[in-house]
Coordinates of C-alpha atoms in Angstrom, one line a residue:
Chain A
X1 CA 40.2 11.9 21.8
X2 CA 43.0 14.9 22.0
X3 CA 42.9 17.9 24.1
X4 CA 42.1 19.9 21.1
X5 CA 39.2 18.2 20.1
X6 CA 37.5 18.1 23.5
X7 CA 37.8 21.6 23.9
X8 CA 36.0 22.2 20.7
X9 CA 33.3 19.8 21.7
X10 CA 32.8 21.9 24.9
X11 CA 32.6 24.9 23.2
X12 CA 30.5 23.7 20.9
X13 CA 28.2 22.4 23.4
X14 CA 27.6 25.4 25.2
X15 CA 27.1 27.4 22.0
X16 CA 24.2 24.6 21.4
X17 CA 22.7 25.7 25.0
X18 CA 22.5 29.0 23.7
X19 CA 21.3 28.3 20.2
X20 CA 18.4 26.3 21.8
X21 CA 17.5 28.8 23.9
X22 CA 17.1 31.2 21.3
X23 CA 15.1 28.7 19.5
X24 CA 12.7 28.8 22.1
X25 CA 12.5 32.6 22.2
X26 CA 11.9 32.4 18.5
X27 CA 9.2 29.8 18.8
X28 CA 7.5 32.5 20.9
X29 CA 8.2 34.9 18.2
X30 CA 10.6 37.2 19.9
X31 CA 12.2 39.3 17.6
X32 CA 15.1 40.1 19.6
X33 CA 15.9 36.7 19.8
X34 CA 16.6 36.4 15.8
X35 CA 18.5 39.5 16.2
X36 CA 20.7 37.9 19.0
X37 CA 20.8 34.7 16.6
X38 CA 21.8 36.5 13.6
X39 CA 24.7 38.2 15.5
X40 CA 25.7 34.8 17.3
X41 CA 25.2 31.9 14.4
X42 CA 24.6 33.6 11.1
X43 CA 28.6 34.2 10.3
X44 CA 29.0 30.4 11.0
X45 CA 26.2 29.7 8.5
X46 CA 27.5 32.3 5.9
X47 CA 30.9 30.7 6.1
X48 CA 29.7 27.1 5.8
X49 CA 27.4 28.2 2.6
X50 CA 30.3 30.7 1.2
X51 CA 32.1 27.0 0.8
X52 CA 29.3 25.4 -1.1
X53 CA 28.0 28.3 -3.3
X54 CA 31.4 30.4 -3.5
X55 CA 29.6 33.6 -4.6
X56 CA 28.5 36.1 -1.5
X57 CA 25.4 37.6 -3.3
X58 CA 24.3 33.3 -3.3
X59 CA 25.1 33.4 0.3
X60 CA 23.4 36.5 1.3
X61 CA 20.1 35.0 -0.2
X62 CA 21.0 31.3 1.1
X63 CA 21.6 33.0 4.9
X64 CA 18.5 35.1 4.9
X65 CA 16.3 31.8 3.5
X66 CA 17.6 29.4 6.0
X67 CA 17.4 32.3 9.0
X68 CA 13.7 32.8 7.8
X69 CA 13.2 28.9 7.9
X70 CA 14.4 28.6 11.3
X71 CA 12.1 31.7 12.5
X72 CA 9.0 29.7 11.0
X73 CA 10.2 26.6 12.2
X74 CA 12.0 27.5 15.5
X75 CA 9.1 25.6 17.6
X76 CA 9.7 22.3 15.7
X77 CA 13.1 21.9 16.6
X78 CA 13.3 19.5 19.7
X79 CA 16.6 19.1 21.6
X80 CA 15.8 15.6 22.5
X81 CA 16.4 14.6 18.7
X82 CA 19.7 16.2 18.2
X83 CA 21.9 19.3 18.6
X84 CA 20.7 22.5 17.4
X85 CA 23.7 23.2 15.3
X86 CA 23.3 20.0 13.2
X87 CA 19.2 21.1 12.7
X88 CA 20.8 24.7 11.5
X89 CA 23.3 23.1 9.2
X90 CA 20.8 20.6 7.9
X91 CA 18.5 23.6 7.0
X92 CA 21.2 25.8 5.5
X93 CA 22.9 22.8 3.4
X94 CA 19.2 22.5 2.0
X95 CA 18.7 26.2 1.4
X96 CA 22.5 26.0 0.2
X97 CA 21.9 23.3 -2.3
X98 CA 18.6 24.6 -3.6
X99 CA 20.4 27.9 -4.3
X100 CA 23.2 25.9 -6.0
X101 CA 20.7 24.2 -8.3
X102 CA 18.7 27.2 -9.3
X103 CA 22.2 28.9 -9.9
X104 CA 23.4 26.0 -12.1
X105 CA 20.3 26.0 -14.4
X106 CA 20.6 29.9 -15.0
X107 CA 24.1 29.6 -15.8
X108 CA 24.5 26.2 -17.1
X109 CA 27.5 26.1 -14.5
X110 CA 29.2 22.5 -14.7
X111 CA 31.1 21.1 -11.5
X112 CA 33.9 18.9 -11.5
X113 CA 32.2 15.6 -10.3
X114 CA 28.6 15.0 -11.9
X115 CA 28.1 12.2 -9.6
X116 CA 29.6 12.7 -6.1
X117 CA 29.7 9.1 -5.3
X118 CA 31.7 8.1 -8.3
X119 CA 34.9 7.1 -8.4
X120 CA 36.4 9.4 -10.9
X121 CA 38.7 12.2 -11.3
X122 CA 35.6 13.8 -12.5
X123 CA 37.2 15.2 -15.6
X124 CA 38.4 18.3 -14.7
X125 CA 39.4 20.9 -17.4
X126 CA 42.9 20.2 -18.4
X127 CA 43.3 23.4 -20.3
X128 CA 42.5 25.4 -17.3
X129 CA 44.7 23.1 -15.1
X130 CA 47.6 23.9 -17.2
X131 CA 47.4 27.5 -17.2
X132 CA 46.8 27.6 -13.5
X133 CA 50.0 25.4 -13.4
X134 CA 51.9 27.8 -15.3
X135 CA 50.8 30.3 -12.9
X136 CA 51.1 28.8 -9.4
X137 CA 53.4 26.0 -10.1
X138 CA 56.9 26.2 -8.6
X139 CA 58.8 23.5 -7.0
X140 CA 60.1 25.8 -4.1
X141 CA 56.5 26.4 -3.3
X142 CA 56.2 22.8 -1.6
X143 CA 57.6 24.2 1.2
X144 CA 54.9 23.9 3.7
X145 CA 53.2 26.9 5.2
X146 CA 50.0 29.0 5.0
X147 CA 50.5 28.4 1.2
X148 CA 49.1 24.9 1.7
X149 CA 46.0 26.6 2.9
X150 CA 45.9 28.7 -0.3
X151 CA 46.4 25.6 -2.5
X152 CA 43.5 23.5 -0.3
X153 CA 41.1 26.1 -0.9
X154 CA 41.6 26.3 -5.1
X155 CA 41.6 22.6 -5.1
X156 CA 38.4 22.6 -2.9
X157 CA 36.8 24.9 -4.9
X158 CA 37.5 22.3 -8.2
X159 CA 35.3 19.5 -6.2
X160 CA 31.8 19.0 -6.2
X161 CA 29.6 20.9 -3.5
X162 CA 29.0 17.1 -2.2
X163 CA 32.7 16.3 -2.0
X164 CA 33.4 19.9 -0.4
X165 CA 30.6 20.1 2.2
X166 CA 31.5 16.5 3.7
X167 CA 35.1 17.6 4.0
X168 CA 34.0 21.0 5.4
X169 CA 31.8 19.5 7.7
X170 CA 34.3 16.7 9.0
X171 CA 37.7 19.4 8.9
X172 CA 36.1 22.6 9.5
X173 CA 33.0 22.3 11.4
X174 CA 34.3 19.0 13.3
X175 CA 31.3 17.1 12.9
X176 CA 30.9 13.3 13.1
X177 CA 29.8 10.9 10.3
X178 CA 26.4 11.1 12.0
X179 CA 25.6 14.3 12.2
X180 CA 27.1 14.8 8.8
X181 CA 24.7 12.1 7.8
X182 CA 22.0 14.0 9.6
X183 CA 22.7 17.4 7.9
X184 CA 22.9 16.2 4.5
X185 CA 20.0 13.6 4.9
X186 CA 22.3 10.6 3.4
X187 CA 22.5 7.7 4.7
X188 CA 26.0 6.9 6.7
X189 CA 27.3 5.0 4.5
X190 CA 27.0 7.5 1.8
X191 CA 28.6 10.0 3.9
X192 CA 31.6 7.5 4.3
X193 CA 32.0 6.8 0.8
X194 CA 31.8 10.4 -0.3
X195 CA 34.9 11.2 2.2
X196 CA 36.8 8.2 0.9
X197 CA 36.7 9.7 -2.6
X198 CA 36.7 13.5 -1.8
X199 CA 40.0 12.2 0.1
X200 CA 41.3 10.9 -3.2
X201 CA 40.3 13.9 -5.4
X202 CA 41.6 16.2 -3.0
X203 CA 44.7 14.7 -2.9
X204 CA 45.3 14.5 -6.4
X205 CA 44.6 18.0 -6.9
X206 CA 46.7 18.9 -3.9
X207 CA 49.9 17.0 -5.7
X208 CA 49.3 18.7 -9.0
X209 CA 49.5 22.3 -7.3
X210 CA 52.7 20.8 -5.9
X211 CA 51.7 19.6 -2.4
X212 CA 51.9 16.1 -1.5
X213 CA 51.2 14.3 2.2
X214 CA 55.0 12.8 1.6
X215 CA 56.4 16.2 1.9
X216 CA 54.4 17.3 4.6
X217 CA 55.1 14.3 6.7
X218 CA 59.0 15.0 5.8
X219 CA 58.5 18.9 7.0
X220 CA 56.0 18.1 9.8
X221 CA 58.5 15.6 11.3
X222 CA 55.8 13.2 11.3
Chain B
X1 CA 44.7 -18.1 8.3
X2 CA 41.5 -19.7 8.1
X3 CA 39.4 -18.3 4.9
X4 CA 36.9 -16.7 7.7
X5 CA 39.4 -15.4 9.8
X6 CA 40.7 -13.5 6.6
X7 CA 37.2 -12.2 5.7
X8 CA 36.8 -11.2 9.2
X9 CA 40.1 -9.2 9.0
X10 CA 39.4 -7.9 5.7
X11 CA 35.8 -6.3 6.8
X12 CA 37.6 -5.1 9.9
X13 CA 39.8 -3.1 7.7
X14 CA 37.4 -1.8 5.7
X15 CA 35.2 -0.7 8.4
X16 CA 38.4 1.3 10.0
X17 CA 39.4 2.7 7.0
X18 CA 35.9 4.5 6.7
X19 CA 36.3 5.8 10.4
X20 CA 39.9 7.4 9.8
X21 CA 38.6 10.8 8.6
X22 CA 36.9 11.3 11.8
X23 CA 39.7 9.2 14.3
X24 CA 42.0 12.1 12.9
X25 CA 39.3 14.6 13.8
X26 CA 38.6 13.1 17.3
X27 CA 34.7 12.6 16.7
X28 CA 34.9 9.0 17.4
X29 CA 33.1 7.0 20.3
X30 CA 35.9 5.5 22.5
X31 CA 35.1 2.1 21.3
X32 CA 35.1 3.2 18.0
X33 CA 38.7 5.1 18.8
X34 CA 39.9 2.1 20.8
X35 CA 39.0 -0.3 17.3
X36 CA 41.0 1.8 15.0
X37 CA 44.1 2.0 17.3
X38 CA 44.5 -1.5 17.5
X39 CA 44.1 -2.1 13.8
X40 CA 46.6 0.8 13.0
X41 CA 49.3 -1.3 14.8
X42 CA 49.3 -4.0 12.2
X43 CA 47.6 -2.1 9.2
X44 CA 50.4 -0.1 6.7
X45 CA 47.2 0.8 4.1
X46 CA 45.3 2.3 7.0
X47 CA 48.3 4.2 8.5
X48 CA 48.8 5.7 5.2
X49 CA 45.0 7.1 4.8
X50 CA 45.4 8.4 8.0
X51 CA 48.2 10.5 7.4
X52 CA 46.7 11.6 4.2
X53 CA 43.6 12.6 6.1
X54 CA 46.0 14.2 8.8
X55 CA 47.7 16.2 6.1
X56 CA 44.3 17.4 4.8
X57 CA 43.4 18.4 8.3
X58 CA 46.7 20.3 8.6
X59 CA 45.6 22.3 5.2
X60 CA 42.4 22.9 6.5
X61 CA 43.9 24.4 9.8
X62 CA 46.1 26.4 7.4
X63 CA 43.4 28.1 5.8
X64 CA 43.2 31.6 6.0
X65 CA 39.7 33.3 7.0
X66 CA 39.6 36.1 4.3
X67 CA 37.3 34.2 2.0
X68 CA 34.5 34.2 4.7
X69 CA 31.2 35.7 4.6
X70 CA 30.3 38.7 6.5
X71 CA 27.3 40.0 8.2
X72 CA 25.8 43.4 7.9
X73 CA 22.7 45.3 9.2
X74 CA 21.5 46.1 5.9
X75 CA 21.4 42.4 5.4
X76 CA 19.6 42.0 8.3
X77 CA 17.2 44.3 7.4
X78 CA 16.4 42.3 4.4
X79 CA 15.9 39.3 6.6
X80 CA 13.2 41.3 8.7
X81 CA 11.6 42.5 5.7
X82 CA 11.4 38.8 4.6
X83 CA 10.0 37.6 8.0
X84 CA 7.6 40.6 8.0
X85 CA 6.2 39.5 4.5
X86 CA 6.1 36.0 5.4
X87 CA 4.0 36.7 8.5
X88 CA 1.9 39.0 6.4
X89 CA 1.1 36.1 4.0
X90 CA 0.6 33.7 6.8
X91 CA -2.2 35.7 8.8
X92 CA -4.2 36.3 5.3
X93 CA -4.2 32.4 4.8
X94 CA -5.4 32.0 8.0
X95 CA -8.5 34.2 7.8
X96 CA -11.6 32.8 9.7
X97 CA -13.6 32.0 6.5
X98 CA -10.8 29.7 5.4
X99 CA -10.4 28.2 8.4
X100 CA -14.3 27.4 8.5
X101 CA -14.0 25.0 5.5
X102 CA -10.9 23.5 7.6
X103 CA -13.5 22.1 9.9
X104 CA -13.7 24.7 12.5
X105 CA -16.8 25.2 14.5
X106 CA -19.3 27.6 14.2
X107 CA -18.6 29.4 17.7
X108 CA -15.1 29.6 16.8
X109 CA -15.6 31.3 13.2
X110 CA -17.8 33.8 14.8
X111 CA -15.1 34.6 17.5
X112 CA -12.8 35.2 14.7
X113 CA -15.2 37.1 12.7
X114 CA -15.6 39.2 15.9
X115 CA -12.3 39.9 16.1
X116 CA -12.0 41.3 12.1
X117 CA -11.7 44.9 12.0
X118 CA -15.2 46.4 11.8
X119 CA -14.9 47.8 8.1
X120 CA -13.8 44.8 7.0
X121 CA -16.5 42.4 8.7
X122 CA -19.0 45.0 7.4
X123 CA -17.4 45.1 3.9
X124 CA -17.8 40.9 3.7
X125 CA -20.9 40.5 5.4
X126 CA -22.5 42.8 3.0
X127 CA -20.9 41.0 0.1
X128 CA -22.4 37.5 1.5
X129 CA -25.7 39.1 2.2
X130 CA -25.7 40.2 -1.8
X131 CA -24.5 36.8 -2.8
X132 CA -27.2 34.7 -0.9
X133 CA -30.0 37.2 -2.1
X134 CA -29.1 36.5 -5.7
X135 CA -28.6 32.8 -4.9
X136 CA -32.2 32.7 -3.4
X137 CA -33.7 34.9 -6.2
X138 CA -32.3 32.6 -8.7
X139 CA -33.4 29.2 -7.2
X140 CA -36.7 29.8 -5.6
X141 CA -39.5 29.7 -8.4
X142 CA -42.1 32.5 -8.0
X143 CA -45.1 31.2 -6.8
X144 CA -47.9 33.5 -6.5
X145 CA -49.7 34.0 -3.3
X146 CA -52.7 31.6 -3.2
X147 CA -54.4 34.2 -0.9
X148 CA -54.4 37.1 -3.8
X149 CA -52.7 39.0 -1.4
X150 CA -49.7 41.1 -2.1
X151 CA -46.5 39.1 -0.8
X152 CA -44.9 40.4 1.6
X153 CA -41.3 41.0 1.6
X154 CA -39.3 40.8 4.3
X155 CA -35.4 41.9 4.5
X156 CA -32.8 40.2 6.8
X157 CA -32.5 44.0 8.6
X158 CA -36.3 44.0 9.3
X159 CA -37.4 44.2 12.7
X160 CA -39.9 41.6 12.2
X161 CA -38.6 39.1 15.0
X162 CA -40.8 38.8 17.7
X163 CA -39.0 37.0 20.5
X164 CA -36.4 39.8 20.5
X165 CA -38.9 43.0 20.6
X166 CA -41.4 41.3 22.7
X167 CA -39.3 39.7 25.4
X168 CA -39.2 41.6 28.8
X169 CA -36.5 38.8 30.5
X170 CA -34.1 39.3 27.1
X171 CA -30.7 41.0 27.1
X172 CA -28.7 42.3 23.5
X173 CA -24.9 41.1 24.4
X174 CA -21.9 41.8 22.6
X175 CA -19.1 39.9 23.3
X176 CA -15.4 40.6 23.1
X177 CA -13.4 38.8 20.3
X178 CA -11.2 37.4 22.6
X179 CA -13.7 35.5 24.8
X180 CA -13.8 31.9 25.1
X181 CA -16.2 29.5 25.1
X182 CA -16.0 28.5 28.8
X183 CA -15.8 32.2 29.8
X184 CA -19.4 32.5 27.6
X185 CA -20.7 29.7 29.5
X186 CA -19.6 30.8 32.7
X187 CA -21.2 34.3 32.3
X188 CA -24.3 32.9 31.2
X189 CA -24.8 30.3 34.3
X190 CA -24.0 33.4 36.4
X191 CA -26.8 35.6 35.0
X192 CA -28.9 32.3 34.3
X193 CA -29.3 33.2 30.9
X194 CA -29.4 31.5 27.6
X195 CA -28.7 32.5 23.9
X196 CA -31.8 32.8 22.1
X197 CA -30.9 34.6 18.9
X198 CA -27.6 35.6 17.6
X199 CA -25.1 36.4 16.5
X200 CA -26.4 39.2 14.5
X201 CA -24.2 40.5 11.6
X202 CA -22.7 43.0 13.8
X203 CA -22.4 40.5 16.8
X204 CA -25.2 40.5 18.9
X205 CA -26.6 37.8 21.2
X206 CA -29.9 38.2 22.4
X207 CA -29.4 36.3 26.0
X208 CA -32.9 35.2 27.7
X209 CA -33.0 35.0 31.2
X210 CA -34.8 31.8 32.8
X211 CA -38.4 32.3 33.9
X212 CA -37.6 32.6 37.6
X213 CA -34.9 35.4 37.0
X214 CA -37.0 37.2 34.8
X215 CA -38.1 39.8 37.3
X216 CA -37.3 43.8 36.6
X217 CA -34.3 43.7 39.6
X218 CA -33.0 40.5 38.3
X219 CA -32.5 41.6 35.2
X220 CA -31.0 44.8 36.2
X221 CA -28.5 42.9 38.3
X222 CA -27.8 40.8 35.0
X223 CA -27.0 43.8 33.1
X224 CA -24.8 45.1 36.0
X225 CA -23.0 41.6 36.2
X226 CA -22.5 41.4 32.3
X227 CA -21.3 45.0 32.1
X228 CA -18.9 44.4 34.9
X229 CA -16.9 41.5 32.7
X230 CA -14.2 42.8 30.7
X231 CA -14.9 40.3 28.2
X232 CA -18.6 42.2 27.5
X233 CA -18.4 44.9 25.0
X234 CA -22.2 45.5 25.3
X235 CA -25.3 44.3 27.5
X236 CA -28.3 46.3 27.3
X237 CA -32.5 45.0 28.1
X238 CA -34.3 44.3 25.2
X239 CA -37.3 46.3 26.6
X240 CA -36.7 49.0 29.0
X241 CA -36.7 47.9 32.6
X242 CA -39.8 48.4 34.3
X243 CA -39.5 50.0 37.4

């Protein structure tokens, strides 16, 4: 395990202890604990939900639904069964999905992939893509730098919420496959299948935007 | 290479391929990492896939923070409002009468009942009485009195309970709403008394002292003992204590 990963895990473990303590206090209905918890953790939950829901007004609602559920069921959390952050992200993911489902019903919004576990390209909108290409594609942009991050954001928005979530939980939040399975309430094999297809779809999108792993390897010297 | 060996090798390849995202992120166990490292030495397909995951990892690392979600006090206030509403709804759902339907003991129901605000208790009590009286009037058929005397009507508020009024060794006691069954039992044992009536609709119990302790002095002592306890709101002899 590399040094960065070890540091990140140590930091996460410390934060987990603090969150566990706050959950204990919330179980005793201490309002100061929910305020401290909000200050400490709501942004992380909000950022995660932002990637799933994409709209701040929906995220506002999902964060509060999540924190209300945490307040009401803090006493149910058992540290022996898993990490506090995994438990919290599981609640946040559930609340986020419910709100996403409702938003889809109201707006008839279509995601890129109908079935997140299907090995297809999801039939993205080629006309929209062509328009986007005219705006953003430029061979000179294939140089690496922060633009890759911007391209990633655009590509992630076009993936299904399930693919986006598994990528975010792995590469942004640093969770292992078992924890992602716990958070998303999926079998481990589903998590592994999703990330396999998510990688394929993401790389195709990035390549269409002019970013490819080959160029990265050359520029990065790896 | 035998067929079995080829199958085992293919299976190992599939397992490693599935583990690669988390190898890249450093979240695999030591045993899994070792297995992946060993396989990568001779598998160009997995090395290419690992390169792709590292590319994705690098893209995530280069992503700006601008699209993040922001905290605000106003948002937190909305959360507190939601918590308050949810707790009010919970409290309403846990009213004692509802609990009674869920198998609560009669004693617990009485305690919860006593804990209710006085006004609410009276309103609910009056409503219950009115409904009970109406139900009795509808269900019990009218039967003429064989003695020919006019029927005597009694209401629940009539002071016609001979025991309570005549008892010289009895006390009226109102316990605090939060008293537990064991605390009540301890108090009754301390004064050698037992509940013979109650609770009334305003929460009054009639406690009778054992005959051996029924003298005036002992009754007075029992009153003092009960009044000294924080969980007793009222303790009064049913009849005036004889000097």
